[in-house]
PDB file of C-alpha atoms in Angstrom:
ATOM      1  CA  MET A   1      16.313 140.637  -0.979  1.00  0.00           C
ATOM      2  CA  LYS A   2      13.089 139.108  -1.319  1.00  0.00           C
ATOM      3  CA  GLU A   3      10.838 138.126   1.159  1.00  0.00           C
ATOM      4  CA  LYS A   4      11.267 134.524   0.423  1.00  0.00           C
ATOM      5  CA  GLU A   5      13.704 132.083  -2.182  1.00  0.00           C
ATOM      6  CA  LEU A   6      13.324 128.797  -3.398  1.00  0.00           C
ATOM      7  CA  ASN A   7      15.811 126.353  -2.363  1.00  0.00           C
ATOM      8  CA  PHE A   8      17.453 124.055  -5.315  1.00  0.00           C
ATOM      9  CA  ALA A   9      14.678 121.661  -4.742  1.00  0.00           C
ATOM     10  CA  GLY A  10      12.086 124.007  -5.748  1.00  0.00           C
ATOM     11  CA  VAL A  11      10.711 124.226  -1.472  1.00  0.00           C
ATOM     12  CA  GLU A  12       9.733 127.405  -0.892  1.00  0.00           C
ATOM     13  CA  SER A  13      11.745 128.739   2.655  1.00  0.00           C
ATOM     14  CA  ARG A  14      11.774 131.584   4.550  1.00  0.00           C
ATOM     15  CA  ALA A  15      14.655 134.243   3.785  1.00  0.00           C
ATOM     16  CA  CYS A  16      16.243 135.958   6.708  1.00  0.00           C
ATOM     17  CA  PRO A  17      14.793 139.530   7.398  1.00  0.00           C
ATOM     18  CA  ASP A  18      16.649 142.595   6.059  1.00  0.00           C
ATOM     19  CA  LEU A  19      19.519 143.654   8.802  1.00  0.00           C
ATOM     20  CA  ALA A  20      20.811 146.523   6.538  1.00  0.00           C
ATOM     21  CA  GLY A  21      17.617 149.069   7.958  1.00  0.00           C
ATOM     22  CA  VAL A  22      18.536 147.817  11.673  1.00  0.00           C
ATOM     23  CA  THR A  23      20.224 150.123  13.264  1.00  0.00           C
ATOM     24  CA  SER A  24      20.274 149.157  17.207  1.00  0.00           C
ATOM     25  CA  HIS A  25      21.727 146.573  18.490  1.00  0.00           C
ATOM     26  CA  ILE A  26      23.998 146.097  16.613  1.00  0.00           C
ATOM     27  CA  LEU A  27      25.356 142.839  18.479  1.00  0.00           C
ATOM     28  CA  VAL A  28      21.711 141.901  18.385  1.00  0.00           C
ATOM     29  CA  SER A  29      22.153 142.259  14.680  1.00  0.00           C
ATOM     30  CA  SER A  30      25.339 140.771  13.612  1.00  0.00           C
ATOM     31  CA  PHE A  31      24.354 137.629  15.580  1.00  0.00           C
ATOM     32  CA  SER A  32      21.333 137.404  13.269  1.00  0.00           C
ATOM     33  CA  THR A  33      22.634 137.615  10.313  1.00  0.00           C
ATOM     34  CA  PHE A  34      25.708 134.897  11.372  1.00  0.00           C
ATOM     35  CA  ASN A  35      22.557 132.991  12.649  1.00  0.00           C
ATOM     36  CA  CYS A  36      20.887 133.046   9.619  1.00  0.00           C
ATOM     37  CA  GLN A  37      23.468 132.269   7.539  1.00  0.00           C
ATOM     38  CA  LEU A  38      24.079 129.295   9.087  1.00  0.00           C
ATOM     39  CA  SER A  39      20.933 127.844   8.860  1.00  0.00           C
ATOM     40  CA  THR A  40      20.780 128.051   4.910  1.00  0.00           C
ATOM     41  CA  PHE A  41      23.834 126.599   4.895  1.00  0.00           C
ATOM     42  CA  PRO A  42      22.560 123.413   5.720  1.00  0.00           C
ATOM     43  CA  THR A  43      19.451 123.545   4.273  1.00  0.00           C
ATOM     44  CA  LEU A  44      21.182 124.082   0.357  1.00  0.00           C
ATOM     45  CA  SER A  45      23.480 121.258   1.021  1.00  0.00           C
ATOM     46  CA  ILE A  46      20.309 118.908   2.596  1.00  0.00           C
ATOM     47  CA  GLU A  47      18.134 119.868  -0.570  1.00  0.00           C
ATOM     48  CA  LEU A  48      20.926 119.209  -3.280  1.00  0.00           C
ATOM     49  CA  SER A  49      22.058 115.648  -1.166  1.00  0.00           C
ATOM     50  CA  ARG A  50      18.584 114.670  -1.696  1.00  0.00           C
ATOM     51  CA  SER A  51      16.936 115.821  -4.831  1.00  0.00           C
ATOM     52  CA  PRO A  52      18.713 113.870  -8.001  1.00  0.00           C
ATOM     53  CA  MET A  53      19.684 115.985 -11.161  1.00  0.00           C
ATOM     54  CA  THR A  54      17.028 116.405 -13.590  1.00  0.00           C
ATOM     55  CA  ASP A  55      18.731 115.081 -16.643  1.00  0.00           C
ATOM     56  CA  GLN A  56      19.219 111.375 -15.007  1.00  0.00           C
ATOM     57  CA  PRO A  57      17.436 108.521 -14.847  1.00  0.00           C
ATOM     58  CA  PRO A  58      15.407 107.779 -11.889  1.00  0.00           C
ATOM     59  CA  SER A  59      17.000 104.528 -10.107  1.00  0.00           C
ATOM     60  CA  ASP A  60      14.845 101.051 -10.740  1.00  0.00           C
ATOM     61  CA  ARG A  61      14.351 100.571  -7.118  1.00  0.00           C
ATOM     62  CA  PHE A  62      11.861 103.640  -6.540  1.00  0.00           C
ATOM     63  CA  LYS A  63       9.946 102.040  -9.767  1.00  0.00           C
ATOM     64  CA  SER A  64       6.388 101.230  -8.484  1.00  0.00           C
ATOM     65  CA  GLU A  65       4.832  98.270  -8.975  1.00  0.00           C
ATOM     66  CA  MET A  66       1.718  97.739 -11.236  1.00  0.00           C
ATOM     67  CA  PRO A  67      -1.428  96.791  -9.010  1.00  0.00           C
ATOM     68  CA  GLN A  68      -2.456  93.046  -8.723  1.00  0.00           C
ATOM     69  CA  ILE A  69      -6.096  92.845  -9.596  1.00  0.00           C
ATOM     70  CA  PRO A  70      -7.951  90.072  -7.902  1.00  0.00           C
ATOM     71  CA  GLY A  71      -8.894  87.569 -10.455  1.00  0.00           C
ATOM     72  CA  VAL A  72      -6.714  88.587 -12.949  1.00  0.00           C
ATOM     73  CA  SER A  73      -3.057  86.414 -13.590  1.00  0.00           C
ATOM     74  CA  GLY A  74       0.275  88.505 -14.627  1.00  0.00           C
ATOM     75  CA  PRO A  75       1.862  88.346 -17.734  1.00  0.00           C
ATOM     76  CA  ARG A  76       3.059  84.942 -18.740  1.00  0.00           C
ATOM     77  CA  PRO A  77       6.050  83.593 -19.058  1.00  0.00           C
ATOM     78  CA  SER A  78       7.232  83.461 -22.921  1.00  0.00           C
ATOM     79  CA  PRO A  79       7.320  79.644 -23.325  1.00  0.00           C
ATOM     80  CA  ALA A  80      11.081  79.642 -24.912  1.00  0.00           C
ATOM     81  CA  SER A  81      11.798  80.372 -20.682  1.00  0.00           C
ATOM     82  CA  ASN A  82       9.772  77.753 -19.358  1.00  0.00           C
ATOM     83  CA  PRO A  83      11.987  74.835 -18.006  1.00  0.00           C
ATOM     84  CA  ALA A  84       9.090  72.293 -18.808  1.00  0.00           C
ATOM     85  CA  VAL A  85       8.292  73.374 -22.460  1.00  0.00           C
ATOM     86  CA  LYS A  86      12.107  72.972 -23.012  1.00  0.00           C
ATOM     87  CA  LEU A  87      12.068  68.894 -21.677  1.00  0.00           C
ATOM     88  CA  VAL A  88       9.312  68.239 -23.551  1.00  0.00           C
ATOM     89  CA  ILE A  89      10.696  69.668 -26.387  1.00  0.00           C
ATOM     90  CA  GLY A  90      13.763  67.423 -26.052  1.00  0.00           C
ATOM     91  CA  LEU A  91      12.154  63.944 -25.084  1.00  0.00           C
ATOM     92  CA  LEU A  92       9.930  64.709 -28.233  1.00  0.00           C
ATOM     93  CA  ALA A  93      13.555  64.626 -30.638  1.00  0.00           C
ATOM     94  CA  VAL A  94      14.679  62.296 -29.423  1.00  0.00           C
ATOM     95  CA  LEU A  95      11.782  59.892 -29.108  1.00  0.00           C
ATOM     96  CA  LEU A  96      11.214  60.688 -33.264  1.00  0.00           C
ATOM     97  CA  VAL A  97      15.266  59.786 -33.494  1.00  0.00           C
ATOM     98  CA  VAL A  98      14.577  56.557 -32.008  1.00  0.00           C
ATOM     99  CA  PHE A  99      11.405  55.692 -34.111  1.00  0.00           C
ATOM    100  CA  LEU A 100      13.117  57.059 -37.434  1.00  0.00           C
ATOM    101  CA  GLY A 101      16.467  54.704 -36.267  1.00  0.00           C
ATOM    102  CA  ALA A 102      13.783  51.352 -35.284  1.00  0.00           C
ATOM    103  CA  ARG A 103      12.097  51.922 -39.022  1.00  0.00           C
ATOM    104  CA  TRP A 104      15.368  51.612 -40.666  1.00  0.00           C
ATOM    105  CA  ALA A 105      17.035  49.008 -38.697  1.00  0.00           C
ATOM    106  CA  LEU A 106      13.632  47.098 -39.406  1.00  0.00           C
ATOM    107  CA  ARG A 107      13.030  47.872 -42.923  1.00  0.00           C
ATOM    108  CA  PRO A 108      13.105  44.822 -45.134  1.00  0.00           C
ATOM    109  CA  LYS A 109      16.220  44.026 -46.570  1.00  0.00           C
ATOM    110  CA  ARG A 110      16.517  42.694 -50.322  1.00  0.00           C
ATOM    111  CA  ALA A 111      17.637  39.874 -50.927  1.00  0.00           C
ATOM    112  CA  GLU A 112      21.080  39.583 -53.178  1.00  0.00           C
ATOM    113  CA  PRO A 113      20.610  37.770 -56.224  1.00  0.00           C
ATOM    114  CA  ARG A 114      23.119  34.936 -56.094  1.00  0.00           C
ATOM    115  CA  PRO A 115      25.299  34.261 -59.140  1.00  0.00           C
ATOM    116  CA  ALA A 116      23.804  32.001 -61.615  1.00  0.00           C
ATOM    117  CA  GLU A 117      26.723  29.787 -61.315  1.00  0.00           C
ATOM    118  CA  LEU A 118      25.820  29.378 -57.875  1.00  0.00           C
ATOM    119  CA  GLN A 119      22.457  28.852 -57.920  1.00  0.00           C
ATOM    120  CA  PRO A 120      21.398  24.770 -57.235  1.00  0.00           C
ATOM    121  CA  GLN A 121      20.414  23.159 -60.286  1.00  0.00           C
ATOM    122  CA  ILE A 122      17.049  20.950 -59.246  1.00  0.00           C
ATOM    123  CA  GLU A 123      17.082  18.416 -61.235  1.00  0.00           C
ATOM    124  CA  VAL A 124      13.579  17.509 -62.169  1.00  0.00           C
ATOM    125  CA  PRO A 125      12.891  13.642 -62.811  1.00  0.00           C
ATOM    126  CA  ALA A 126      11.622  12.604 -65.696  1.00  0.00           C
ATOM    127  CA  PRO A 127       8.149  11.877 -66.073  1.00  0.00           C
ATOM    128  CA  ALA A 128       8.060   7.676 -66.160  1.00  0.00           C
ATOM    129  CA  PRO A 129       7.129   6.704 -69.467  1.00  0.00           C
ATOM    130  CA  ASP A 130       3.173   5.513 -69.758  1.00  0.00           C
ATOM    131  CA  PRO A 131       3.319   1.676 -70.318  1.00  0.00           C
ATOM    132  CA  ASN A 132       0.485   2.213 -72.192  1.00  0.00           C
ATOM    133  CA  THR A 133       2.255   3.630 -75.229  1.00  0.00           C
ATOM    134  CA  LEU A 134       4.898   0.713 -74.966  1.00  0.00           C
ATOM    135  CA  LEU A 135       2.269  -1.550 -75.845  1.00  0.00           C
ATOM    136  CA  PRO A 136       1.641  -2.095 -79.572  1.00  0.00           C
ATOM    137  CA  HIS A 137      -2.165  -0.749 -81.069  1.00  0.00           C
ATOM    138  CA  ALA A 138      -3.184  -2.717 -84.061  1.00  0.00           C
ATOM    139  CA  THR A 139      -4.671  -0.465 -86.488  1.00  0.00           C
ATOM    140  CA  ALA A 140      -6.209  -1.332 -89.339  1.00  0.00           C
ATOM    141  CA  ALA A 141      -2.773  -0.047 -91.638  1.00  0.00           C
ATOM    142  CA  ASP A 142      -0.510  -1.548 -88.812  1.00  0.00           C
ATOM    143  CA  PRO A 143      -2.190  -4.766 -87.317  1.00  0.00           C
ATOM    144  CA  GLY A 144       0.681  -6.019 -86.201  1.00  0.00           C
ATOM    145  CA  ILE A 145       1.260  -6.720 -82.608  1.00  0.00           C
ATOM    146  CA  ALA A 146       3.893  -9.513 -81.805  1.00  0.00           C
ATOM    147  CA  ASP A 147       6.172 -11.955 -83.491  1.00  0.00           C
ATOM    148  CA  VAL A 148       6.032 -15.756 -83.776  1.00  0.00           C
ATOM    149  CA  ALA A 149       9.116 -16.026 -82.002  1.00  0.00           C
ATOM    150  CA  GLU A 150       8.123 -14.468 -78.508  1.00  0.00           C
ATOM    151  CA  MET A 151       5.189 -16.575 -77.993  1.00  0.00           C
ATOM    152  CA  ALA A 152       6.545 -20.099 -78.884  1.00  0.00           C
ATOM    153  CA  LYS A 153       6.425 -21.183 -75.170  1.00  0.00           C
ATOM    154  CA  PRO A 154       2.691 -22.404 -74.531  1.00  0.00           C
ATOM    155  CA  TRP A 155       0.805 -20.165 -71.904  1.00  0.00           C
ATOM    156  CA  SER A 156       2.820 -16.720 -73.038  1.00  0.00           C
ATOM    157  CA  SER A 157       0.985 -13.488 -72.924  1.00  0.00           C
ATOM    158  CA  LYS A 158       1.395 -10.674 -74.494  1.00  0.00           C
ATOM    159  CA  GLU A 159      -1.030  -7.197 -74.020  1.00  0.00           C
ATOM    160  CA  PHE A 160      -1.839  -4.589 -76.867  1.00  0.00           C
ATOM    161  CA  PHE A 161      -4.521  -2.006 -77.806  1.00  0.00           C
ATOM    162  CA  ILE A 162      -6.714  -2.783 -80.985  1.00  0.00           C
ATOM    163  CA  ARG A 163      -9.108   0.379 -82.073  1.00  0.00           C
ATOM    164  CA  ASN A 164     -12.824  -0.002 -82.340  1.00  0.00           C
ATOM    165  CA  ARG A 165     -13.709   0.930 -85.820  1.00  0.00           C
ATOM    166  CA  LEU A 166     -17.389   2.392 -84.845  1.00  0.00           C
ATOM    167  CA  THR A 167     -15.807   3.839 -81.663  1.00  0.00           C
ATOM    168  CA  GLY A 168     -12.345   4.972 -82.634  1.00  0.00           C
ATOM    169  CA  GLU A 169     -11.392   3.603 -78.585  1.00  0.00           C
ATOM    170  CA  ASN A 170      -8.369   1.978 -78.451  1.00  0.00           C
ATOM    171  CA  ILE A 171      -9.242  -1.264 -76.392  1.00  0.00           C
ATOM    172  CA  PRO A 172      -6.920  -3.165 -74.400  1.00  0.00           C
ATOM    173  CA  ALA A 173      -6.732  -7.251 -75.430  1.00  0.00           C
ATOM    174  CA  LEU A 174      -4.362  -9.697 -74.162  1.00  0.00           C
ATOM    175  CA  LEU A 175      -2.794 -12.379 -77.133  1.00  0.00           C
ATOM    176  CA  VAL A 176      -2.295 -15.923 -75.328  1.00  0.00           C
ATOM    177  CA  ARG A 177      -0.865 -18.669 -76.953  1.00  0.00           C
ATOM    178  CA  LEU A 178      -2.639 -22.244 -76.610  1.00  0.00           C
ATOM    179  CA  PRO A 179      -0.470 -25.216 -75.730  1.00  0.00           C
ATOM    180  CA  ALA A 180      -2.561 -26.997 -78.689  1.00  0.00           C
ATOM    181  CA  GLY A 181      -1.634 -26.299 -83.198  1.00  0.00           C
ATOM    182  CA  SER A 182       0.630 -24.957 -84.356  1.00  0.00           C
ATOM    183  CA  PRO A 183       2.572 -21.520 -83.841  1.00  0.00           C
ATOM    184  CA  SER A 184       1.983 -20.926 -87.479  1.00  0.00           C
ATOM    185  CA  GLN A 185      -1.189 -21.236 -87.640  1.00  0.00           C
ATOM    186  CA  ALA A 186      -3.592 -19.210 -86.070  1.00  0.00           C
ATOM    187  CA  SER A 187      -5.255 -21.607 -84.280  1.00  0.00           C
ATOM    188  CA  GLY A 188      -2.603 -21.705 -82.085  1.00  0.00           C
ATOM    189  CA  TYR A 189      -3.717 -18.382 -80.199  1.00  0.00           C
ATOM    190  CA  TRP A 190      -6.055 -16.645 -78.449  1.00  0.00           C
ATOM    191  CA  ALA A 191      -6.839 -13.285 -78.244  1.00  0.00           C
ATOM    192  CA  PHE A 192      -9.885 -11.173 -76.806  1.00  0.00           C
ATOM    193  CA  GLU A 193     -10.864  -7.887 -75.103  1.00  0.00           C
ATOM    194  CA  GLN A 194     -10.054  -7.670 -71.429  1.00  0.00           C
ATOM    195  CA  LYS A 195     -12.900  -5.308 -70.971  1.00  0.00           C
ATOM    196  CA  SER A 196     -15.782  -7.262 -69.843  1.00  0.00           C
ATOM    197  CA  PRO A 197     -18.888  -7.850 -72.221  1.00  0.00           C
ATOM    198  CA  TYR A 198     -21.578  -6.315 -70.176  1.00  0.00           C
ATOM    199  CA  GLY A 199     -19.646  -3.958 -67.645  1.00  0.00           C
ATOM    200  CA  ASN A 200     -16.298  -2.146 -66.695  1.00  0.00           C
ATOM    201  CA  CYS A 201     -14.188  -4.678 -64.872  1.00  0.00           C
ATOM    202  CA  LYS A 202     -11.204  -5.560 -66.296  1.00  0.00           C
ATOM    203  CA  LEU A 203     -10.459  -9.320 -66.989  1.00  0.00           C
ATOM    204  CA  GLU A 204      -7.218 -11.098 -65.663  1.00  0.00           C
ATOM    205  CA  TYR A 205      -5.279 -14.082 -67.190  1.00  0.00           C
ATOM    206  CA  VAL A 206      -4.636 -15.695 -64.290  1.00  0.00           C
ATOM    207  CA  THR A 207      -1.344 -18.076 -63.930  1.00  0.00           C
ATOM    208  CA  ASP A 208      -1.382 -18.427 -60.452  1.00  0.00           C
ATOM    209  CA  LEU A 209      -3.503 -21.403 -59.287  1.00  0.00           C
ATOM    210  CA  ASP A 210      -2.990 -21.200 -55.826  1.00  0.00           C
ATOM    211  CA  LYS A 211      -4.994 -17.282 -56.737  1.00  0.00           C
ATOM    212  CA  LEU A 212      -7.752 -19.268 -58.447  1.00  0.00           C
ATOM    213  CA  LYS A 213      -8.310 -21.224 -55.500  1.00  0.00           C
ATOM    214  CA  ASN A 214      -8.395 -18.506 -52.770  1.00  0.00           C
ATOM    215  CA  ASP A 215      -9.328 -15.397 -54.990  1.00  0.00           C
ATOM    216  CA  TYR A 216     -12.002 -16.502 -56.647  1.00  0.00           C
ATOM    217  CA  GLY A 217     -12.938 -19.797 -55.269  1.00  0.00           C
ATOM    218  CA  PHE A 218     -12.142 -22.357 -58.338  1.00  0.00           C
ATOM    219  CA  ARG A 219     -10.162 -25.602 -57.203  1.00  0.00           C
ATOM    220  CA  ALA A 220     -11.278 -27.442 -60.397  1.00  0.00           C
ATOM    221  CA  ALA A 221      -8.052 -25.455 -62.188  1.00  0.00           C
ATOM    222  CA  ASN A 222      -4.905 -27.180 -63.490  1.00  0.00           C
ATOM    223  CA  HIS A 223      -4.250 -24.888 -66.405  1.00  0.00           C
ATOM    224  CA  PRO A 224      -4.372 -20.760 -66.621  1.00  0.00           C
ATOM    225  CA  MET A 225      -7.492 -19.263 -66.548  1.00  0.00           C
ATOM    226  CA  VAL A 226      -9.461 -16.102 -67.358  1.00  0.00           C
ATOM    227  CA  GLY A 227     -10.722 -14.499 -64.477  1.00  0.00           C
ATOM    228  CA  ASN A 228     -13.581 -11.150 -63.789  1.00  0.00           C
ATOM    229  CA  PRO A 229     -12.475  -9.592 -60.527  1.00  0.00           C
ATOM    230  CA  CYS A 230     -15.888  -8.430 -60.371  1.00  0.00           C
ATOM    231  CA  SER A 231     -18.111 -11.446 -60.115  1.00  0.00           C
ATOM    232  CA  ARG A 232     -15.132 -13.627 -59.951  1.00  0.00           C
ATOM    233  CA  THR A 233     -16.572 -15.692 -62.939  1.00  0.00           C
ATOM    234  CA  VAL A 234     -13.399 -18.024 -64.674  1.00  0.00           C
ATOM    235  CA  PHE A 235     -13.345 -18.501 -68.105  1.00  0.00           C
ATOM    236  CA  ASP A 236     -11.553 -22.036 -69.668  1.00  0.00           C
ATOM    237  CA  PRO A 237      -9.328 -20.997 -72.753  1.00  0.00           C
ATOM    238  CA  LEU A 238      -9.424 -24.253 -74.271  1.00  0.00           C
ATOM    239  CA  LYS A 239     -13.043 -24.927 -74.054  1.00  0.00           C
ATOM    240  CA  THR A 240     -15.218 -23.348 -76.617  1.00  0.00           C
ATOM    241  CA  THR A 241     -19.158 -22.624 -76.670  1.00  0.00           C
ATOM    242  CA  ASN A 242     -21.986 -22.011 -78.741  1.00  0.00           C
ATOM    243  CA  LEU A 243     -23.572 -18.609 -78.279  1.00  0.00           C
ATOM    244  CA  PRO A 244     -27.282 -18.535 -77.870  1.00  0.00           C
ATOM    245  CA  GLY A 245     -29.232 -17.140 -80.774  1.00  0.00           C
ATOM    246  CA  SER A 246     -26.381 -16.738 -82.692  1.00  0.00           C
ATOM    247  CA  GLY A 247     -25.518 -19.911 -83.420  1.00  0.00           C
ATOM    248  CA  ALA A 248     -21.553 -18.964 -83.123  1.00  0.00           C
ATOM    249  CA  TRP A 249     -18.622 -20.473 -81.653  1.00  0.00           C
ATOM    250  CA  VAL A 250     -16.269 -18.234 -78.950  1.00  0.00           C
ATOM    251  CA  ARG A 251     -13.658 -20.184 -77.185  1.00  0.00           C
ATOM    252  CA  GLY A 252     -13.150 -18.919 -73.503  1.00  0.00           C
ATOM    253  CA  ARG A 253     -16.203 -21.221 -72.055  1.00  0.00           C
ATOM    254  CA  ILE A 254     -17.934 -19.945 -68.467  1.00  0.00           C
ATOM    255  CA  VAL A 255     -16.439 -22.246 -65.876  1.00  0.00           C
ATOM    256  CA  GLN A 256     -17.326 -20.990 -63.140  1.00  0.00           C
ATOM    257  CA  GLY A 257     -19.396 -17.962 -62.410  1.00  0.00           C
ATOM    258  CA  SER A 258     -22.444 -15.548 -63.115  1.00  0.00           C
ATOM    259  CA  ASP A 259     -21.650 -13.459 -66.192  1.00  0.00           C
ATOM    260  CA  LEU A 260     -23.936 -13.212 -69.500  1.00  0.00           C
ATOM    261  CA  ARG A 261     -20.955 -14.817 -72.154  1.00  0.00           C
ATOM    262  CA  PRO A 262     -17.179 -15.238 -72.836  1.00  0.00           C
ATOM    263  CA  PRO A 263     -14.909 -12.539 -73.472  1.00  0.00           C
ATOM    264  CA  LEU A 264     -14.612 -10.894 -76.704  1.00  0.00           C
ATOM    265  CA  GLY A 265     -12.966 -12.400 -78.786  1.00  0.00           C
ATOM    266  CA  ILE A 266     -10.444 -11.233 -81.365  1.00  0.00           C
ATOM    267  CA  GLU A 267      -9.365 -13.019 -85.010  1.00  0.00           C
ATOM    268  CA  ILE A 268      -5.837 -13.460 -85.249  1.00  0.00           C
ATOM    269  CA  ASN A 269      -3.584 -13.824 -88.552  1.00  0.00           C
ATOM    270  CA  VAL A 270      -0.464 -15.288 -89.521  1.00  0.00           C
ATOM    271  CA  GLU A 271       1.608 -13.479 -91.496  1.00  0.00           C
ATOM    272  CA  GLY A 272       5.289 -14.639 -91.983  1.00  0.00           C
ATOM    273  CA  LYS A 273       6.981 -13.991 -88.530  1.00  0.00           C
ATOM    274  CA  LYS A 274       4.018 -11.551 -87.575  1.00  0.00           C
ATOM    275  CA  LEU A 275       0.741 -12.121 -85.816  1.00  0.00           C
ATOM    276  CA  LEU A 276      -1.945  -9.805 -87.316  1.00  0.00           C
ATOM    277  CA  ALA A 277      -4.729  -8.829 -84.656  1.00  0.00           C
ATOM    278  CA  VAL A 278      -7.298  -8.053 -87.775  1.00  0.00           C
ATOM    279  CA  ARG A 279     -10.892  -7.314 -85.963  1.00  0.00           C
ATOM    280  CA  THR A 280     -13.249  -7.677 -82.833  1.00  0.00           C
ATOM    281  CA  GLU A 281     -16.239  -9.377 -82.534  1.00  0.00           C
TER     282      GLU A 281
END
């Protein structure tokens, strides 16, 4: 037997001395051999229990931990394993859903066209006819302005338009039935332009004697007059006057006011039952 032997754990152990060569003290040698066997057996059993098999992996509890270096952080946890990241992602998803839902709810809705038969029909009133278009317009081709029958009553009047041959303008005019003279004769009528000779005011035929007194301050009137509302001039249809410088006699003498001359007269002809406005001064 060798002097030294290796146990199962790889630890060197001393072998018992060779007792075969010792002849003396047989009892002592036998006791020593027995004692050596007893001391060798427990050693092997303890080494077997402490030394694991080489083909088995070592236990995790015996693994050594990595040393912590000051100033160097350890391995960071992954974002998927962080509960705060999951919470933030969930909140963002909820906010996105709420935002999309709000936009869908607040989107402008297209108004559905109503059926044609249900749409209210807006009646637009026809424009009122121009009263000037209803008045007679005396022209060279058609100078008729009134009938003798409608002008039979004294102081009756009728408005009409006559075209100026020089300017082509339609000028407002007035026809008055005079109380003297025959309705079948031209002397029984007086026609004049309503535009004042030297201004833009429109002359008016005043049949209200109170208006002549209040508006014009003319108290001597006992029949209708023609007045200029701008200058408060009053013209008498029953009186004539001689125009200075021309020697012509015209109707409508000035009885009050500052106008330079009577209204511009219009020549009237009677043909059967028609009254014709021939020309102006």
